[in-house]
Amino acid sequence: MSAAGTPPPAGSTSSPDDRRRWQALSVGLVAAFMTLLDVSIVNVAVPSMDRALGASPSDLQWVLSGYALTFGLVLVSAGRFGDARGRRNAFVFGIALFTLASALAGLAASPAWLIAARLLQGAAAGVVNPQVTGLVQELFRGPERGRPFGLLGATIGISTAVGPLLGGLLIAVGGEEHGWRWVFFVNVPVGVLAVVLGWRLIPARPARPRDHRLDPVGVLLLGVGVLLILLPLVQQDWRGPTKWLLVPAGLLTLAGFGAWERRYARRQEPLFDLRLFGFRSYALGSLIALVYFGGFTAIFFIFTLYLQNGLGYSALVAGLAITPFALGSAAASALGGRIVNRYGRPLVALGLLTVVVGLVAVVVVLDRAPSGAAVPWLTAAPLLVAGLGSGLVIAPNQTLTLSQVPVRQAGSGAGMLQTGQRIGSAAGIAAVGSLFFSSLAASGGDFSLAFRHSVLLAAGVITLALVAALVDVTLGHRR
């Protein structure tokens, strides 16, 4: 493969250059899996951390939400950096930092130490992920992007769903007192290997002279805007309505960011080219991703609470109960990546409808279940259906959303798409979690009722994403 990352011509699938680009993608997928896994794997380790470090509820909240906060803050800036200075440099730096932060988190001797390590870990994850998506854009062209994006979609779905299972296994092996440390230590050998292979396999590309400046004002405005929006969403310990004033302040800051970027683009390459939203595929695809992740991510949060806190299942069993969703998502993502170029956005709409049907089936099954029934077995089939639908959403939607983004803007375009996903996830967990706890309080501790109400809300949020997909399908037919 050339230094510029130009893929070999069609028909040379067995060439050394073609094998090398798939090897480079494999390293990127492993890194993406590792960083996205840490969004959910820590949830089941919270009780062990509490006992080992004597952490307060506020400390534990920051251990969970601080990662998502810094993750979302750096995505666009890191993607732009990779576009301008070379994706290999950004990837290797991000993975090295993530590996170091993971080791520091595993060695934590106090809550403050652990929180600082998690903040650093989240920022490193935010550096890595846009490089992986940008790598697909750079190494593959047109319809051939479907398969790698399918694999990336499977990685996203599996890492999100399998986190509680792997966390439960590590705690079971490491013990209740120190098992939580292995949740972080497991990243270290994988991270070291990813650094070495990433440097060897990801093609180097010299920086473009016109990209020397990286728009520091744009970086600041976007960072402050995203921070103001995410902070009240991820910090659930803050009480009272005044915290929500940060959201309109954040939106005003993002409006200022947009005005600055339009002005900056007249002279140099901006941090994010707002003209990308002029592509219907990018605008509606980003909206679908934002809304879908608002319902999709929240499911695992409340399901884990329901099984462990409400029904007394172990962390391992709680993780196993989510496995059908992960398996369905993995299988359908691989398929979706292969057929998305044939069916387009209707495939995404079908996937969203299937997720909604699966989630409603979960509620129906639990509503009719006899007392004392084994919930993990009852929900396995509906969750498998929902997972199959999810696999037809994430990868195909990402392929379609980024299809018209120029390669030189692949990192920043992917970074903005993933920023929307992080904001959607935080908003969904805040809204669905709030309904879960309020229903729990109103029902006198009925976890089953609270869970069913929350799943219906998540299904309603995903229905909004379905509406956006149908709008895109309708507009496409009119054209």
Short mmCIF file of C-alpha atoms in Angstrom, two decimals, residues 12-472:
data_model
loop_
_atom_site.label_atom_id
_atom_site.label_comp_id
_atom_site.label_asym_id
_atom_site.label_seq_id
_atom_site.Cartn_x
_atom_site.Cartn_y
_atom_site.Cartn_z
CA SER A 12 -6.53 -7.68 -6.27
CA THR A 13 -8.05 -9.03 -3.08
CA SER A 14 -5.20 -11.48 -2.55
CA SER A 15 -2.36 -8.97 -3.00
CA PRO A 16 0.05 -8.21 -0.12
CA ASP A 17 -1.16 -4.60 -0.05
CA ASP A 18 -4.76 -5.73 0.30
CA ARG A 19 -3.85 -8.09 3.14
CA ARG A 20 -1.96 -5.28 4.83
CA ARG A 21 -4.93 -2.92 4.82
CA TRP A 22 -7.12 -5.63 6.37
CA GLN A 23 -4.44 -6.23 8.99
CA ALA A 24 -4.37 -2.49 9.73
CA LEU A 25 -8.16 -2.51 10.04
CA SER A 26 -7.98 -5.49 12.41
CA VAL A 27 -5.69 -3.54 14.75
CA GLY A 28 -8.12 -0.64 14.63
CA LEU A 29 -11.09 -2.87 15.43
CA VAL A 30 -9.31 -4.37 18.44
CA ALA A 31 -8.54 -0.87 19.72
CA ALA A 32 -12.13 0.28 19.13
CA PHE A 33 -13.45 -2.77 20.98
CA MET A 34 -11.18 -2.12 23.94
CA THR A 35 -12.06 1.56 24.28
CA LEU A 36 -15.81 1.10 23.76
CA LEU A 37 -15.86 -1.87 26.14
CA ASP A 38 -14.76 0.42 28.95
CA VAL A 39 -17.99 2.38 28.61
CA SER A 40 -20.02 -0.52 30.04
CA ILE A 41 -17.61 -2.99 31.65
CA VAL A 42 -17.13 -0.82 34.73
CA ASN A 43 -20.83 -0.85 35.67
CA VAL A 44 -20.70 -4.31 37.26
CA ALA A 45 -17.47 -3.45 39.11
CA VAL A 46 -18.94 -0.52 41.04
CA PRO A 47 -19.85 -2.48 44.22
CA SER A 48 -16.30 -3.90 44.42
CA MET A 49 -14.76 -0.45 43.94
CA ASP A 50 -17.00 0.91 46.65
CA ARG A 51 -15.83 -1.68 49.17
CA ALA A 52 -12.16 -1.50 48.22
CA LEU A 53 -11.72 2.29 48.11
CA GLY A 54 -14.51 3.56 50.34
CA ALA A 55 -15.82 5.72 47.50
CA SER A 56 -18.80 8.02 47.95
CA PRO A 57 -21.80 7.87 45.58
CA SER A 58 -20.49 11.04 43.91
CA ASP A 59 -17.08 9.43 43.42
CA LEU A 60 -18.63 6.37 41.81
CA GLN A 61 -20.75 8.56 39.57
CA TRP A 62 -17.61 10.27 38.28
CA VAL A 63 -15.86 6.92 37.76
CA LEU A 64 -18.74 5.93 35.46
CA SER A 65 -19.58 9.25 33.80
CA GLY A 66 -16.16 10.91 33.70
CA TYR A 67 -15.04 8.44 31.03
CA ALA A 68 -17.99 9.28 28.79
CA LEU A 69 -17.50 13.00 29.41
CA THR A 70 -13.87 13.25 28.28
CA PHE A 71 -14.50 10.68 25.54
CA GLY A 72 -17.06 12.98 23.94
CA LEU A 73 -15.01 16.14 24.42
CA VAL A 74 -12.06 15.26 22.19
CA LEU A 75 -13.62 13.27 19.33
CA VAL A 76 -13.85 15.99 16.67
CA SER A 77 -10.53 17.63 17.56
CA ALA A 78 -8.77 14.27 17.55
CA GLY A 79 -10.35 13.32 14.24
CA ARG A 80 -9.22 16.61 12.71
CA PHE A 81 -5.71 16.04 14.08
CA GLY A 82 -5.60 12.63 12.41
CA ASP A 83 -6.81 14.16 9.13
CA ALA A 84 -4.09 16.79 9.24
CA ARG A 85 -1.09 15.09 10.83
CA GLY A 86 -1.54 11.45 9.88
CA ARG A 87 -3.82 8.81 11.32
CA ARG A 88 -1.06 6.47 12.47
CA ASN A 89 0.48 9.08 14.78
CA ALA A 90 -2.84 9.92 16.40
CA PHE A 91 -3.82 6.25 16.75
CA VAL A 92 -0.57 5.14 18.37
CA PHE A 93 -0.54 8.11 20.74
CA GLY A 94 -4.16 7.48 21.76
CA ILE A 95 -3.65 3.76 22.39
CA ALA A 96 -0.43 4.36 24.35
CA LEU A 97 -2.22 6.92 26.52
CA PHE A 98 -5.21 4.60 26.99
CA THR A 99 -2.92 1.75 28.06
CA LEU A 100 -1.12 3.96 30.58
CA ALA A 101 -4.41 5.29 31.97
CA SER A 102 -5.76 1.73 32.31
CA ALA A 103 -2.71 0.69 34.32
CA LEU A 104 -3.08 3.75 36.56
CA ALA A 105 -6.78 2.98 37.10
CA GLY A 106 -5.97 -0.61 38.09
CA LEU A 107 -3.37 0.63 40.59
CA ALA A 108 -5.66 3.27 42.12
CA ALA A 109 -5.31 3.65 45.88
CA SER A 110 -8.01 6.30 46.35
CA PRO A 111 -11.23 7.47 44.67
CA ALA A 112 -9.56 10.68 43.43
CA TRP A 113 -6.77 8.65 41.79
CA LEU A 114 -9.29 6.39 40.07
CA ILE A 115 -11.39 9.32 38.84
CA ALA A 116 -8.32 11.06 37.37
CA ALA A 117 -7.27 7.86 35.61
CA ARG A 118 -10.78 7.38 34.17
CA LEU A 119 -10.85 10.95 32.85
CA LEU A 120 -7.52 10.38 31.13
CA GLN A 121 -8.68 7.01 29.84
CA GLY A 122 -11.82 8.55 28.32
CA ALA A 123 -9.85 11.29 26.57
CA ALA A 124 -7.49 8.67 25.12
CA ALA A 125 -10.47 6.65 23.85
CA GLY A 126 -11.76 9.80 22.18
CA VAL A 127 -8.44 10.16 20.36
CA VAL A 128 -8.49 6.56 19.08
CA ASN A 129 -12.01 6.06 17.77
CA PRO A 130 -12.20 8.68 14.98
CA GLN A 131 -8.92 7.31 13.63
CA VAL A 132 -10.48 3.86 13.22
CA THR A 133 -13.44 5.21 11.26
CA GLY A 134 -11.15 7.49 9.28
CA LEU A 135 -8.97 4.49 8.49
CA VAL A 136 -11.92 2.74 6.84
CA GLN A 137 -12.58 5.85 4.75
CA GLU A 138 -8.91 6.11 3.81
CA LEU A 139 -8.15 2.48 2.98
CA PHE A 140 -11.40 1.52 1.26
CA ARG A 141 -13.44 3.14 -1.47
CA GLY A 142 -17.13 3.31 -2.32
CA PRO A 143 -19.11 0.06 -2.03
CA GLU A 144 -16.15 -1.87 -0.59
CA ARG A 145 -16.52 0.13 2.64
CA GLY A 146 -19.64 -1.84 3.50
CA ARG A 147 -17.79 -4.88 4.81
CA PRO A 148 -15.30 -3.05 7.07
CA PHE A 149 -18.05 -0.80 8.40
CA GLY A 150 -20.06 -3.95 9.07
CA LEU A 151 -17.19 -5.29 11.16
CA LEU A 152 -16.91 -1.95 12.95
CA GLY A 153 -20.65 -1.98 13.65
CA ALA A 154 -20.36 -5.48 15.07
CA THR A 155 -17.49 -4.26 17.24
CA ILE A 156 -19.59 -1.38 18.58
CA GLY A 157 -22.60 -3.60 19.29
CA ILE A 158 -20.64 -6.42 20.90
CA SER A 159 -18.42 -4.17 23.02
CA THR A 160 -21.42 -2.32 24.42
CA ALA A 161 -23.41 -5.45 25.20
CA VAL A 162 -20.65 -7.81 26.32
CA GLY A 163 -19.06 -5.36 28.79
CA PRO A 164 -21.11 -6.51 31.80
CA LEU A 165 -20.40 -10.17 30.96
CA LEU A 166 -16.65 -9.71 30.71
CA GLY A 167 -16.67 -7.54 33.83
CA GLY A 168 -18.55 -10.21 35.73
CA LEU A 169 -16.08 -12.89 34.59
CA LEU A 170 -13.06 -10.84 35.63
CA ILE A 171 -14.56 -10.11 39.05
CA ALA A 172 -15.43 -13.78 39.52
CA VAL A 173 -11.84 -14.79 38.69
CA GLY A 174 -10.10 -11.95 40.55
CA GLY A 175 -12.34 -12.00 43.59
CA GLU A 176 -14.73 -9.44 45.03
CA GLU A 177 -11.95 -7.38 46.62
CA HIS A 178 -9.49 -7.04 43.73
CA GLY A 179 -11.43 -8.30 40.71
CA TRP A 180 -12.37 -4.76 39.73
CA ARG A 181 -8.70 -3.94 39.15
CA TRP A 182 -8.51 -6.62 36.45
CA VAL A 183 -11.27 -4.78 34.60
CA PHE A 184 -8.57 -2.19 33.89
CA PHE A 185 -5.44 -4.37 33.85
CA VAL A 186 -6.83 -6.53 31.04
CA ASN A 187 -6.36 -3.54 28.71
CA VAL A 188 -2.61 -3.30 29.29
CA PRO A 189 -1.24 -6.28 27.30
CA VAL A 190 -3.78 -5.71 24.53
CA GLY A 191 -2.88 -2.02 24.41
CA VAL A 192 0.87 -2.68 24.21
CA LEU A 193 0.31 -5.09 21.33
CA ALA A 194 -1.97 -2.58 19.56
CA VAL A 195 0.71 0.13 19.83
CA VAL A 196 3.34 -2.09 18.22
CA LEU A 197 1.09 -3.44 15.47
CA GLY A 198 -0.52 -0.05 14.84
CA TRP A 199 2.87 1.54 14.20
CA ARG A 200 3.89 -1.30 11.89
CA LEU A 201 0.67 -1.81 9.92
CA ILE A 202 -1.19 1.52 9.72
CA PRO A 203 0.14 3.43 6.71
CA ALA A 204 2.04 6.62 7.44
CA ARG A 205 1.01 9.79 5.65
CA PRO A 206 2.83 13.12 5.78
CA ALA A 207 0.92 16.12 7.05
CA ARG A 208 -0.54 18.46 4.44
CA PRO A 209 1.07 21.92 4.63
CA ARG A 210 -2.26 23.74 4.47
CA ASP A 211 -3.40 21.84 7.56
CA HIS A 212 -0.60 23.16 9.75
CA ARG A 213 -2.98 25.14 11.96
CA LEU A 214 -5.60 23.20 13.86
CA ASP A 215 -8.11 25.99 14.62
CA PRO A 216 -7.57 26.46 18.39
CA VAL A 217 -10.58 28.77 18.75
CA GLY A 218 -12.81 26.15 17.14
CA VAL A 219 -11.37 23.47 19.44
CA LEU A 220 -12.13 25.64 22.49
CA LEU A 221 -15.68 26.56 21.44
CA LEU A 222 -16.62 23.01 20.52
CA GLY A 223 -15.08 21.60 23.70
CA VAL A 224 -16.89 24.08 25.96
CA GLY A 225 -20.19 23.56 24.12
CA VAL A 226 -20.05 19.77 24.38
CA LEU A 227 -18.92 19.99 28.02
CA LEU A 228 -21.86 22.23 28.97
CA ILE A 229 -24.32 19.82 27.33
CA LEU A 230 -22.81 16.61 28.68
CA LEU A 231 -22.06 17.72 32.23
CA PRO A 232 -25.65 17.91 33.54
CA LEU A 233 -26.47 14.66 31.68
CA VAL A 234 -23.66 12.55 33.12
CA GLN A 235 -23.58 14.12 36.60
CA GLN A 236 -26.75 12.66 38.08
CA ASP A 237 -25.86 13.61 41.67
CA TRP A 238 -26.56 17.27 40.96
CA ARG A 239 -30.04 18.09 42.22
CA GLY A 240 -32.43 20.86 41.25
CA PRO A 241 -33.44 22.33 37.91
CA THR A 242 -30.65 24.94 37.71
CA LYS A 243 -28.14 22.45 36.29
CA TRP A 244 -30.23 22.21 33.12
CA LEU A 245 -29.41 25.84 32.36
CA LEU A 246 -26.05 24.51 31.20
CA VAL A 247 -27.75 22.82 28.22
CA PRO A 248 -29.01 26.04 26.52
CA ALA A 249 -25.67 27.64 27.37
CA GLY A 250 -23.98 24.77 25.59
CA LEU A 251 -26.26 25.10 22.57
CA LEU A 252 -25.47 28.83 22.35
CA THR A 253 -21.77 28.01 22.53
CA LEU A 254 -22.17 25.48 19.72
CA ALA A 255 -23.99 28.14 17.68
CA GLY A 256 -20.95 30.36 18.24
CA PHE A 257 -18.77 27.47 17.12
CA GLY A 258 -20.78 27.18 13.91
CA ALA A 259 -20.45 30.91 13.19
CA TRP A 260 -16.71 30.79 13.84
CA GLU A 261 -16.22 27.74 11.61
CA ARG A 262 -18.00 29.39 8.69
CA ARG A 263 -15.73 32.42 9.06
CA TYR A 264 -12.57 30.36 9.56
CA ALA A 265 -13.32 28.21 6.50
CA ARG A 266 -12.85 31.26 4.24
CA ARG A 267 -9.13 31.28 5.08
CA GLN A 268 -8.11 27.76 6.14
CA GLU A 269 -9.35 24.22 6.69
CA PRO A 270 -11.80 24.42 9.64
CA LEU A 271 -11.95 22.05 12.59
CA PHE A 272 -15.23 20.74 11.16
CA ASP A 273 -16.64 21.65 7.76
CA LEU A 274 -20.31 22.51 8.35
CA ARG A 275 -21.01 21.92 4.68
CA LEU A 276 -21.04 18.20 5.47
CA PHE A 277 -24.52 18.74 6.93
CA GLY A 278 -25.56 19.79 3.44
CA PHE A 279 -25.39 16.12 2.47
CA ARG A 280 -28.72 14.54 3.34
CA SER A 281 -26.98 11.24 4.07
CA TYR A 282 -24.71 12.85 6.66
CA ALA A 283 -27.32 15.11 8.28
CA LEU A 284 -30.08 12.51 8.69
CA GLY A 285 -27.60 9.73 9.43
CA SER A 286 -26.07 11.77 12.26
CA LEU A 287 -29.55 12.46 13.64
CA ILE A 288 -30.46 8.75 13.50
CA ALA A 289 -27.23 7.84 15.31
CA LEU A 290 -27.77 10.45 18.02
CA VAL A 291 -31.35 9.36 18.74
CA TYR A 292 -30.72 5.62 18.40
CA PHE A 293 -27.83 5.65 20.86
CA GLY A 294 -30.13 7.53 23.25
CA GLY A 295 -32.33 4.44 23.48
CA PHE A 296 -29.83 1.69 22.66
CA THR A 297 -27.20 2.37 25.35
CA ALA A 298 -29.71 2.95 28.15
CA ILE A 299 -31.10 -0.60 27.83
CA PHE A 300 -27.98 -2.23 29.25
CA PHE A 301 -27.75 0.28 32.10
CA ILE A 302 -31.26 -0.41 33.42
CA PHE A 303 -31.16 -4.16 32.66
CA THR A 304 -28.05 -4.56 34.79
CA LEU A 305 -29.68 -2.61 37.64
CA TYR A 306 -32.85 -4.69 37.37
CA LEU A 307 -31.07 -8.05 37.43
CA GLN A 308 -28.45 -7.29 40.09
CA ASN A 309 -30.14 -4.83 42.43
CA GLY A 310 -33.72 -5.91 41.88
CA LEU A 311 -33.52 -9.67 41.45
CA GLY A 312 -30.21 -10.41 43.17
CA TYR A 313 -28.44 -12.05 40.25
CA SER A 314 -24.63 -11.99 40.20
CA ALA A 315 -22.63 -9.73 37.92
CA LEU A 316 -21.73 -12.77 35.81
CA VAL A 317 -25.35 -13.84 35.30
CA ALA A 318 -26.35 -10.26 34.54
CA GLY A 319 -23.69 -10.16 31.87
CA LEU A 320 -24.75 -13.50 30.41
CA ALA A 321 -28.35 -12.28 30.19
CA ILE A 322 -27.29 -9.56 27.73
CA THR A 323 -25.29 -11.97 25.57
CA PRO A 324 -28.20 -12.79 23.17
CA PHE A 325 -28.34 -9.13 22.17
CA ALA A 326 -24.57 -9.11 21.55
CA LEU A 327 -24.71 -12.27 19.45
CA GLY A 328 -27.60 -11.01 17.36
CA SER A 329 -25.90 -7.66 16.86
CA ALA A 330 -22.63 -9.27 15.75
CA ALA A 331 -24.30 -11.57 13.22
CA ALA A 332 -26.54 -8.90 11.72
CA SER A 333 -23.76 -6.27 11.59
CA ALA A 334 -21.61 -8.53 9.41
CA LEU A 335 -24.59 -9.14 7.13
CA GLY A 336 -25.67 -5.50 7.15
CA GLY A 337 -22.26 -4.32 6.05
CA ARG A 338 -22.40 -6.61 3.03
CA ILE A 339 -25.88 -5.68 1.82
CA VAL A 340 -26.17 -2.00 2.79
CA ASN A 341 -25.07 -0.81 -0.66
CA ARG A 342 -27.89 -2.82 -2.20
CA TYR A 343 -30.73 -1.72 0.10
CA GLY A 344 -29.58 1.63 1.51
CA ARG A 345 -31.54 3.45 4.21
CA PRO A 346 -34.58 1.10 4.11
CA LEU A 347 -32.28 -1.50 5.67
CA VAL A 348 -31.65 0.87 8.60
CA ALA A 349 -35.40 1.49 8.95
CA LEU A 350 -36.01 -2.27 9.02
CA GLY A 351 -33.37 -2.66 11.71
CA LEU A 352 -34.88 0.10 13.86
CA LEU A 353 -38.34 -1.46 13.55
CA THR A 354 -36.91 -4.84 14.59
CA VAL A 355 -35.25 -3.32 17.67
CA VAL A 356 -38.54 -1.72 18.73
CA VAL A 357 -40.40 -5.01 18.24
CA GLY A 358 -37.79 -6.87 20.30
CA LEU A 359 -37.94 -4.38 23.17
CA VAL A 360 -41.74 -4.37 23.26
CA ALA A 361 -41.59 -8.17 23.32
CA VAL A 362 -39.33 -7.96 26.40
CA VAL A 363 -42.00 -5.91 28.17
CA VAL A 364 -44.81 -8.27 27.11
CA VAL A 365 -42.88 -11.35 28.26
CA LEU A 366 -42.08 -9.86 31.66
CA ASP A 367 -45.61 -8.57 32.12
CA ARG A 368 -47.02 -12.09 31.65
CA ALA A 369 -44.26 -13.97 33.45
CA PRO A 370 -45.23 -15.94 36.57
CA SER A 371 -43.73 -14.97 39.89
CA GLY A 372 -40.23 -16.34 40.41
CA ALA A 373 -39.61 -17.02 36.72
CA ALA A 374 -36.01 -16.94 35.47
CA VAL A 375 -35.84 -13.52 33.83
CA PRO A 376 -32.56 -14.11 31.90
CA TRP A 377 -34.17 -17.07 30.11
CA LEU A 378 -37.44 -15.26 29.45
CA THR A 379 -35.77 -12.26 27.87
CA ALA A 380 -33.20 -14.19 25.79
CA ALA A 381 -35.31 -14.53 22.61
CA PRO A 382 -36.66 -10.94 22.56
CA LEU A 383 -33.17 -9.57 23.20
CA LEU A 384 -31.81 -11.70 20.37
CA VAL A 385 -34.42 -10.14 18.05
CA ALA A 386 -33.50 -6.64 19.26
CA GLY A 387 -29.82 -7.42 18.75
CA LEU A 388 -30.44 -8.58 15.19
CA GLY A 389 -32.19 -5.29 14.53
CA SER A 390 -29.38 -3.31 16.12
CA GLY A 391 -26.87 -4.96 13.83
CA LEU A 392 -28.85 -3.68 10.85
CA VAL A 393 -28.74 -0.15 12.26
CA ILE A 394 -25.27 0.75 13.49
CA ALA A 395 -23.01 -0.48 10.67
CA PRO A 396 -25.31 0.33 7.71
CA ASN A 397 -26.15 3.75 9.11
CA GLN A 398 -22.46 4.55 9.62
CA THR A 399 -21.65 3.44 6.07
CA LEU A 400 -24.42 5.58 4.58
CA THR A 401 -23.73 8.58 6.81
CA LEU A 402 -20.05 8.78 5.87
CA SER A 403 -20.47 7.75 2.22
CA GLN A 404 -20.18 11.30 0.86
CA VAL A 405 -17.59 12.61 3.33
CA PRO A 406 -14.27 13.39 1.56
CA VAL A 407 -11.33 11.29 2.73
CA ARG A 408 -9.42 14.40 3.87
CA GLN A 409 -12.28 15.11 6.30
CA ALA A 410 -12.91 11.50 7.33
CA GLY A 411 -11.59 11.91 10.88
CA SER A 412 -13.45 15.11 11.74
CA GLY A 413 -16.63 13.85 10.03
CA ALA A 414 -16.49 10.60 12.00
CA GLY A 415 -15.63 12.52 15.16
CA MET A 416 -18.75 14.68 14.87
CA LEU A 417 -20.88 11.58 14.20
CA GLN A 418 -19.46 9.88 17.31
CA THR A 419 -19.85 13.03 19.39
CA GLY A 420 -23.55 12.87 18.61
CA GLN A 421 -23.56 9.23 19.69
CA ARG A 422 -21.91 10.13 23.02
CA ILE A 423 -24.40 12.96 23.64
CA GLY A 424 -27.27 10.66 22.71
CA SER A 425 -25.99 7.94 25.06
CA ALA A 426 -25.64 10.37 27.95
CA ALA A 427 -29.07 11.90 27.36
CA GLY A 428 -30.69 8.48 27.01
CA ILE A 429 -29.16 7.10 30.20
CA ALA A 430 -30.18 10.27 32.06
CA ALA A 431 -33.79 10.17 30.80
CA VAL A 432 -34.37 6.41 30.96
CA GLY A 433 -32.49 6.11 34.26
CA SER A 434 -34.53 8.95 35.74
CA LEU A 435 -37.78 7.22 34.79
CA PHE A 436 -36.44 3.93 36.21
CA PHE A 437 -35.67 5.42 39.62
CA SER A 438 -38.83 7.54 39.79
CA SER A 439 -40.97 4.49 38.90
CA LEU A 440 -39.09 2.50 41.50
CA ALA A 441 -39.84 5.09 44.17
CA ALA A 442 -43.49 5.51 43.15
CA SER A 443 -44.14 1.75 43.12
CA GLY A 444 -42.53 1.10 46.47
CA GLY A 445 -39.54 -0.76 45.07
CA ASP A 446 -41.14 -2.74 42.22
CA PHE A 447 -38.07 -3.28 40.03
CA SER A 448 -39.99 -5.21 37.39
CA LEU A 449 -42.49 -2.40 36.86
CA ALA A 450 -39.74 0.23 36.78
CA PHE A 451 -37.78 -1.79 34.24
CA ARG A 452 -40.79 -2.29 31.96
CA HIS A 453 -41.63 1.42 32.01
CA SER A 454 -38.02 2.29 31.20
CA VAL A 455 -37.78 -0.20 28.32
CA LEU A 456 -40.93 1.29 26.79
CA LEU A 457 -39.34 4.75 26.98
CA ALA A 458 -36.19 3.42 25.30
CA ALA A 459 -38.35 1.85 22.59
CA GLY A 460 -40.12 5.19 22.14
CA VAL A 461 -36.80 6.98 21.69
CA ILE A 462 -35.72 4.43 19.08
CA THR A 463 -39.06 4.95 17.32
CA LEU A 464 -38.05 8.59 16.82
CA ALA A 465 -34.91 7.36 15.05
CA LEU A 466 -37.18 5.17 12.90
CA VAL A 467 -39.19 8.25 11.93
CA ALA A 468 -35.98 10.02 10.84
CA ALA A 469 -34.98 6.98 8.76
CA LEU A 470 -38.41 6.89 7.10
CA VAL A 471 -38.11 10.59 6.27
CA ASP A 472 -34.80 9.85 4.54
#
